[in-house]
Amino acid sequence: MRRELAHRVALSLTISLAAILITRSLIIEMEIKELYDQVSNLKREITVVRMAIPSLRSLAEKCGIYIGAAVERSLLDIPDYVYTLKQEFNMLTTENALKFGPVHPEPNVYSFSDADYIISFAESNGMKVRGHTLVWHQQLPAWVTQGRYTREEWMNILREHIMTVVGRYRGRIYAWDVVNEAINDDGTLRDTIWLRGIGPEYIELAFRWAHEADPQALLFYNDYGAEGLGVKSDAVYNLVKNLLDKGVPIHGVGLQMHISLENPPNPQEVAANIRRLNELGLEVHITEMDVRIRTPARWEDLVKQAEIYREILKVCLSAENCKAFVMWGFTDRYSWIPSHFSGYGSALIFDETYKPKPAYYYLVAVFLEYLTRK
Ligand code: XIL
């Protein structure tokens, strides 16, 4: 009798436990389904919102400036990369293809295929090209760095290089970075192979030859760390002013804008710098912007980064001579930062899966605000 009772109690306990377990798993299943539905709805909402947001390219066009990115030939074979590039940009810079080493590897050998491809791509997609760069102290071929030449020979080498490269794309390159990074942080002229071989005149000669080879192209002096006010930007200012005084064909200054989250330039100083260049009659392009972050980047870092991008675009839009806003790439999937600044990354406006980051939306917002105020 007692055993039968114990049996019944055990059985009903088992049944209740089973019922509880089944109910619990049903509830969990319902919750999962609900969560899944919410995620799908959110994804749909994001897609609709993204579709409703005008592209950077269309906004920049309305504001009368170019928006660009540096590109590599090999990446133009990647469909997602090409899709975003065409959608968002109306200017591109040859990141490496036109540098001396890659394009002129041996004394009488030029390798134009990558640059040809990039420039045709730009033309078929209605984009302007910034040619980068004719005279620099880096990415030079061994025959230049290891050669021993007289001054006359150095001048012939540089002249022939510029005439050939600029001449090949005559009428097709909107702006050239003729001389890149010729000034040290303390404002003195950088000790380069060109300075040693030719003397300080190499700078004006380069501009004169580039102009001779393509009279239509806008010719720029390009540098980093000369965005705001200080010894280096004063030196850049004095250099270009002297060139203009001598009648050298120079049309603009490129502010590279490779900056870090911790040390962005002061926007008012950048504005003042652009203004004094305007008084000389020069254009300014933001030529290589990226804002590197210590990795892994936190959400609040991305928002701070967005604010920096926003301030620089604001400065550019409010300056009458700032005509282009170019970034050194556009997706964190392909950026020079991680390999050149250890511990840093996440410097661009799209993430590694081509999703817009906060910086992208802040740039859109700056353009929209500018257009509604106009
Ligand atoms: C960088 C390229 O992005 C890298 O791929 C290459 O290995 C080194 O040069 N300032 C310039 C650019 O003017 O040419 C540099 O580009 C980045 C710094």
Coordinates of C-alpha atoms and ligand atoms in Angstrom, one line a residue:
M1 CA 0.0 0.0 0.0
R2 CA 2.7 2.4 1.0
R3 CA 4.8 1.4 -1.9
E4 CA 2.0 2.1 -4.3
L5 CA 1.6 5.5 -2.8
A6 CA 5.3 6.2 -3.2
H7 CA 5.0 5.1 -6.8
R8 CA 2.1 7.4 -7.5
V9 CA 3.9 10.4 -5.9
A10 CA 7.0 9.7 -8.0
L11 CA 5.0 9.4 -11.1
S12 CA 3.1 12.6 -10.6
L13 CA 6.4 14.4 -9.7
T14 CA 7.9 13.1 -13.0
I15 CA 4.9 14.3 -15.0
S16 CA 5.0 17.8 -13.4
L17 CA 8.7 18.1 -14.0
A18 CA 8.3 17.0 -17.6
A19 CA 5.4 19.5 -18.0
I20 CA 7.6 22.3 -16.5
L21 CA 10.5 21.4 -18.9
I22 CA 8.3 21.3 -21.9
T23 CA 6.7 24.6 -21.1
R24 CA 10.1 26.2 -20.4
S25 CA 11.5 25.0 -23.7
L26 CA 8.3 26.3 -25.5
I27 CA 8.8 29.7 -23.9
I28 CA 12.5 29.8 -24.9
E29 CA 11.6 28.8 -28.4
M30 CA 9.0 31.6 -28.5
E31 CA 11.5 34.1 -27.2
I32 CA 14.1 33.0 -29.7
K33 CA 11.6 33.4 -32.5
E34 CA 10.6 36.8 -31.2
L35 CA 14.3 37.9 -31.1
Y36 CA 14.8 36.6 -34.6
D37 CA 11.8 38.6 -35.9
Q38 CA 13.1 41.7 -34.2
V39 CA 16.6 41.2 -35.7
S40 CA 15.1 40.7 -39.2
N41 CA 12.9 43.8 -38.8
L42 CA 15.9 45.8 -37.7
K43 CA 17.9 44.6 -40.7
R44 CA 15.1 45.6 -43.0
E45 CA 14.9 49.0 -41.3
I46 CA 18.6 49.6 -41.7
T47 CA 18.4 48.6 -45.4
V48 CA 15.6 51.1 -46.0
V49 CA 17.3 53.9 -44.1
R50 CA 20.6 53.3 -46.0
M51 CA 18.7 53.3 -49.3
A52 CA 17.1 56.6 -48.4
I53 CA 20.5 58.2 -47.5
P54 CA 22.0 60.0 -50.5
S55 CA 25.5 58.8 -51.4
L56 CA 28.6 60.9 -50.5
R57 CA 29.3 61.3 -54.2
S58 CA 25.9 62.8 -55.0
L59 CA 26.1 65.1 -52.0
A60 CA 29.7 66.3 -52.8
E61 CA 28.6 67.0 -56.4
K62 CA 25.8 69.3 -55.1
C63 CA 28.2 71.0 -52.8
G64 CA 30.7 71.6 -55.6
I65 CA 33.6 69.6 -54.2
Y66 CA 35.2 66.2 -55.1
I67 CA 35.1 63.3 -52.7
G68 CA 37.7 60.7 -53.2
A69 CA 39.7 57.6 -52.1
A70 CA 43.1 56.2 -52.9
V71 CA 42.9 52.9 -54.8
E72 CA 45.0 50.0 -55.9
R73 CA 44.8 48.2 -59.2
S74 CA 44.4 44.7 -57.7
L75 CA 41.4 45.7 -55.6
L76 CA 39.5 46.8 -58.7
D77 CA 38.8 43.1 -59.3
I78 CA 36.8 42.8 -56.1
P79 CA 33.0 43.3 -56.8
D80 CA 32.1 44.7 -53.3
Y81 CA 35.1 47.1 -53.4
V82 CA 34.2 48.4 -56.9
Y83 CA 30.5 48.7 -56.0
T84 CA 31.2 51.0 -53.0
L85 CA 33.8 53.0 -54.8
K86 CA 31.5 53.8 -57.8
Q87 CA 28.6 54.5 -55.5
E88 CA 30.3 56.9 -53.1
F89 CA 33.2 58.6 -54.8
N90 CA 33.8 60.9 -57.8
M91 CA 37.6 61.2 -57.5
L92 CA 40.4 58.7 -57.0
T93 CA 44.1 58.8 -56.3
T94 CA 46.5 56.2 -57.5
E95 CA 47.8 54.9 -54.2
N96 CA 51.0 53.3 -55.4
A97 CA 50.7 52.8 -59.2
L98 CA 52.3 56.1 -60.3
K99 CA 55.1 56.3 -57.7
F100 CA 58.6 56.3 -59.2
G101 CA 59.6 52.8 -58.2
P102 CA 56.5 51.0 -59.4
V103 CA 56.1 52.9 -62.6
H104 CA 59.8 53.3 -63.6
P105 CA 61.6 50.2 -62.2
E106 CA 64.6 50.4 -64.6
P107 CA 66.3 53.2 -66.5
N108 CA 64.5 52.6 -69.7
V109 CA 61.5 50.5 -68.5
Y110 CA 58.1 51.9 -67.6
S111 CA 55.4 49.8 -66.2
F112 CA 52.1 51.6 -66.9
S113 CA 49.6 48.8 -66.8
D114 CA 48.3 49.4 -63.3
A115 CA 48.0 53.1 -63.7
D116 CA 46.4 52.7 -67.2
Y117 CA 43.8 50.4 -65.7
I118 CA 43.0 52.7 -62.8
I119 CA 42.7 55.8 -65.0
S120 CA 40.4 54.1 -67.5
F121 CA 38.3 52.8 -64.6
A122 CA 38.0 56.4 -63.3
E123 CA 37.1 57.7 -66.8
S124 CA 34.4 55.1 -67.4
N125 CA 32.9 55.9 -64.1
G126 CA 33.0 59.7 -64.3
M127 CA 35.6 60.2 -61.7
K128 CA 38.5 62.7 -61.6
V129 CA 42.1 61.3 -61.0
R130 CA 44.7 62.7 -58.7
G131 CA 48.1 61.5 -59.9
H132 CA 50.4 60.6 -57.0
T133 CA 53.4 61.4 -57.0
L134 CA 56.3 62.6 -59.2
V135 CA 59.0 63.5 -56.8
W136 CA 59.3 61.8 -53.4
H137 CA 62.1 60.3 -51.3
Q138 CA 60.4 56.9 -50.9
Q139 CA 59.5 54.0 -53.1
L140 CA 62.3 54.8 -55.5
P141 CA 63.9 52.1 -57.6
A142 CA 67.4 50.7 -56.9
W143 CA 68.8 52.3 -60.0
V144 CA 67.9 55.7 -58.5
T145 CA 68.8 55.1 -54.9
Q146 CA 72.0 53.3 -55.7
G147 CA 73.1 55.2 -58.8
R148 CA 75.9 57.7 -58.9
Y149 CA 75.2 60.5 -61.2
T150 CA 76.3 64.1 -61.9
R151 CA 74.0 67.0 -61.3
E152 CA 73.3 67.1 -65.1
E153 CA 72.4 63.4 -65.1
W154 CA 70.1 63.8 -62.1
M155 CA 68.3 66.6 -63.8
N156 CA 68.0 64.5 -67.0
I157 CA 66.6 61.6 -65.0
L158 CA 64.0 63.6 -63.3
R159 CA 63.0 65.6 -66.4
E160 CA 62.7 62.5 -68.5
H161 CA 60.7 60.7 -65.8
I162 CA 58.2 63.6 -65.4
M163 CA 57.9 64.3 -69.1
T164 CA 57.2 60.6 -69.8
V165 CA 54.7 59.9 -67.0
V166 CA 52.8 63.2 -67.1
G167 CA 53.0 63.3 -70.9
R168 CA 51.4 59.8 -71.2
Y169 CA 48.3 60.9 -69.3
R170 CA 48.2 64.5 -70.7
G171 CA 44.6 65.8 -70.3
R172 CA 43.5 62.8 -68.3
I173 CA 44.8 63.6 -64.8
Y174 CA 43.0 66.3 -63.0
A175 CA 45.6 67.1 -60.4
W176 CA 49.2 65.9 -59.8
D177 CA 51.0 65.7 -56.5
V178 CA 54.2 67.0 -58.2
V179 CA 56.4 67.1 -55.1
N180 CA 55.6 65.1 -52.0
E181 CA 57.0 65.6 -48.4
A182 CA 60.0 67.8 -49.2
I183 CA 59.9 69.5 -45.9
N184 CA 61.0 68.2 -42.4
D185 CA 59.0 68.7 -39.3
D186 CA 61.3 71.5 -38.2
G187 CA 60.6 73.4 -41.5
T188 CA 63.9 72.8 -43.2
L189 CA 64.2 71.1 -46.6
R190 CA 64.4 67.3 -46.3
D191 CA 67.7 65.8 -47.2
T192 CA 66.7 63.6 -50.2
I193 CA 68.4 62.2 -53.2
W194 CA 66.9 65.0 -55.3
L195 CA 68.1 67.7 -53.0
R196 CA 71.6 66.2 -52.9
G197 CA 71.7 65.5 -56.6
I198 CA 70.2 68.8 -58.0
G199 CA 70.0 71.3 -55.1
P200 CA 66.8 73.1 -53.9
E201 CA 65.9 74.0 -57.5
Y202 CA 64.7 70.5 -58.0
I203 CA 61.3 71.6 -56.7
E204 CA 60.6 74.4 -59.1
L205 CA 62.1 72.4 -62.0
A206 CA 59.7 69.5 -61.3
F207 CA 56.7 71.9 -61.4
R208 CA 57.9 73.5 -64.6
W209 CA 58.5 70.2 -66.3
A210 CA 55.1 68.8 -65.2
H211 CA 53.4 71.9 -66.6
E212 CA 55.2 71.6 -69.9
A213 CA 54.1 68.0 -70.1
D214 CA 50.5 68.7 -69.3
P215 CA 49.5 72.4 -69.2
Q216 CA 45.9 71.5 -68.1
A217 CA 46.7 69.5 -65.0
L218 CA 46.5 71.2 -61.6
L219 CA 49.9 71.0 -59.9
F220 CA 50.2 70.4 -56.1
Y221 CA 52.7 70.4 -53.4
N222 CA 51.6 67.7 -50.9
D223 CA 52.7 67.0 -47.3
Y224 CA 51.7 65.7 -43.9
G225 CA 51.8 67.4 -40.5
A226 CA 51.3 70.8 -42.2
E227 CA 47.5 70.9 -41.8
G228 CA 47.2 73.4 -38.9
L229 CA 49.5 76.2 -38.0
G230 CA 53.1 75.8 -36.9
V231 CA 56.7 75.7 -38.2
K232 CA 56.0 73.0 -40.8
S233 CA 52.9 74.6 -42.3
D234 CA 54.7 78.0 -42.2
A235 CA 57.6 76.4 -44.2
V236 CA 55.1 75.0 -46.7
Y237 CA 53.4 78.4 -47.0
N238 CA 56.8 80.1 -47.6
L239 CA 57.9 77.5 -50.1
V240 CA 54.8 77.8 -52.3
K241 CA 54.8 81.6 -51.9
N242 CA 58.3 81.7 -53.2
L243 CA 57.4 79.5 -56.1
L244 CA 54.5 81.7 -57.0
D245 CA 56.7 84.8 -56.7
K246 CA 59.1 83.2 -59.2
G247 CA 56.3 82.5 -61.6
V248 CA 56.5 78.7 -61.1
P249 CA 53.3 76.9 -62.2
I250 CA 51.8 75.6 -58.9
H251 CA 48.1 75.5 -58.3
G252 CA 47.5 74.0 -55.0
V253 CA 48.6 72.5 -51.7
G254 CA 47.6 69.0 -50.6
L255 CA 47.0 68.5 -46.9
Q256 CA 47.5 64.8 -46.4
M257 CA 45.6 64.6 -43.0
H258 CA 47.0 61.3 -41.8
I259 CA 45.9 61.8 -38.2
S260 CA 45.3 59.9 -35.0
L261 CA 42.4 59.9 -32.6
E262 CA 44.6 61.2 -29.9
N263 CA 46.2 64.1 -31.9
P264 CA 43.8 65.6 -34.4
P265 CA 44.8 69.1 -35.8
N266 CA 42.8 72.0 -34.5
P267 CA 40.0 72.7 -37.0
Q268 CA 40.2 76.5 -36.6
E269 CA 43.9 76.3 -37.4
V270 CA 43.3 74.2 -40.4
A271 CA 40.7 76.8 -41.6
A272 CA 43.3 79.6 -41.0
N273 CA 45.9 77.7 -42.9
I274 CA 43.6 77.1 -45.9
R275 CA 42.6 80.7 -45.8
R276 CA 46.2 82.0 -46.1
L277 CA 46.7 79.7 -49.0
N278 CA 43.6 81.1 -50.6
E279 CA 45.0 84.5 -50.3
L280 CA 47.9 83.3 -52.4
G281 CA 45.4 82.1 -55.0
L282 CA 46.0 78.4 -54.3
E283 CA 43.5 75.6 -54.1
V284 CA 43.7 73.1 -51.2
H285 CA 42.8 69.4 -51.4
I286 CA 42.6 67.2 -48.4
T287 CA 44.6 64.4 -50.1
E288 CA 45.1 61.4 -47.8
M289 CA 42.8 61.5 -44.8
D290 CA 42.6 58.7 -42.3
V291 CA 42.1 58.8 -38.6
R292 CA 43.9 55.9 -36.9
I293 CA 42.6 54.3 -33.7
R294 CA 44.3 52.0 -31.2
T295 CA 42.8 48.6 -31.9
P296 CA 40.5 47.1 -30.9
A297 CA 38.4 50.2 -31.5
R298 CA 35.6 50.8 -29.1
W299 CA 32.2 52.3 -30.0
E300 CA 33.1 55.6 -28.3
D301 CA 36.4 55.7 -30.4
L302 CA 34.4 55.4 -33.6
V303 CA 32.1 58.2 -32.5
K304 CA 35.1 60.4 -31.7
Q305 CA 36.6 59.5 -35.0
A306 CA 33.4 60.5 -36.7
E307 CA 33.6 63.9 -35.0
I308 CA 37.1 64.4 -36.4
Y309 CA 36.0 63.6 -40.0
R310 CA 33.0 65.9 -39.5
E311 CA 35.1 68.8 -38.4
I312 CA 37.6 68.5 -41.3
L313 CA 34.9 68.2 -43.9
K314 CA 33.1 71.3 -42.3
V315 CA 36.3 73.3 -42.6
C316 CA 36.8 72.2 -46.2
L317 CA 33.2 73.1 -47.2
S318 CA 33.4 76.5 -45.6
A319 CA 36.6 77.4 -47.4
E320 CA 36.1 78.6 -50.9
N321 CA 39.4 77.2 -52.2
C322 CA 39.1 73.7 -50.7
K323 CA 37.9 71.6 -53.6
A324 CA 38.6 68.0 -52.8
F325 CA 38.2 65.7 -49.8
V326 CA 40.2 62.5 -50.4
M327 CA 40.7 59.6 -48.0
W328 CA 43.6 57.1 -48.1
G329 CA 41.3 54.2 -49.0
F330 CA 37.7 53.8 -47.8
T331 CA 37.4 50.4 -46.2
D332 CA 39.3 49.2 -43.2
R333 CA 39.7 45.9 -45.1
Y334 CA 42.4 47.6 -47.2
S335 CA 44.3 50.3 -45.4
W336 CA 48.0 51.0 -45.0
I337 CA 47.6 51.8 -41.3
P338 CA 47.9 48.4 -39.6
S339 CA 51.1 47.6 -41.4
H340 CA 52.7 51.0 -40.9
F341 CA 51.5 52.0 -37.4
S342 CA 51.7 49.0 -35.1
G343 CA 48.7 48.7 -32.8
Y344 CA 46.5 51.0 -34.9
G345 CA 43.8 50.4 -37.4
S346 CA 40.1 51.2 -38.1
A347 CA 41.1 54.5 -39.7
L348 CA 38.6 54.7 -42.6
I349 CA 34.8 55.3 -43.0
F350 CA 33.7 51.8 -44.0
D351 CA 34.4 48.8 -41.8
E352 CA 36.0 45.6 -43.1
T353 CA 32.7 44.3 -44.4
Y354 CA 32.0 47.6 -46.3
K355 CA 29.4 48.7 -43.7
P356 CA 29.4 52.4 -43.1
K357 CA 30.9 53.5 -39.8
P358 CA 29.7 56.5 -37.7
A359 CA 32.2 58.6 -39.6
Y360 CA 30.4 57.9 -42.9
Y361 CA 27.0 59.1 -41.5
Y362 CA 28.7 62.2 -40.0
L363 CA 30.1 63.1 -43.4
V364 CA 26.6 62.7 -44.9
A365 CA 25.2 64.9 -42.2
V366 CA 27.7 67.6 -42.8
F367 CA 26.9 67.7 -46.5
L368 CA 23.2 67.8 -45.8
E369 CA 23.5 70.5 -43.3
Y370 CA 25.6 72.6 -45.7
L371 CA 23.1 72.1 -48.5
T372 CA 20.1 73.1 -46.4
R373 CA 21.9 76.2 -45.1
K374 CA 23.0 77.3 -48.6
Ligands
XIL1 C1 51.7 54.5 -48.7 C2 50.8 53.4 -49.3 O1 49.5 53.5 -48.9 C3 51.4 52.0 -48.9 O2 50.7 51.0 -49.7 C4 52.9 52.0 -49.3 O3 53.4 50.7 -48.8 C5 53.6 53.1 -48.6 O4 53.0 54.3 -49.0 N1 52.1 59.5 -47.6 C6 52.0 59.3 -48.9 C7 51.6 58.1 -49.5 O5 52.2 60.3 -49.6 O6 52.2 57.8 -50.7 C8 51.8 56.9 -48.6 O7 51.2 55.7 -49.2 C9 51.3 57.2 -47.2 C10 51.9 58.4 -46.6

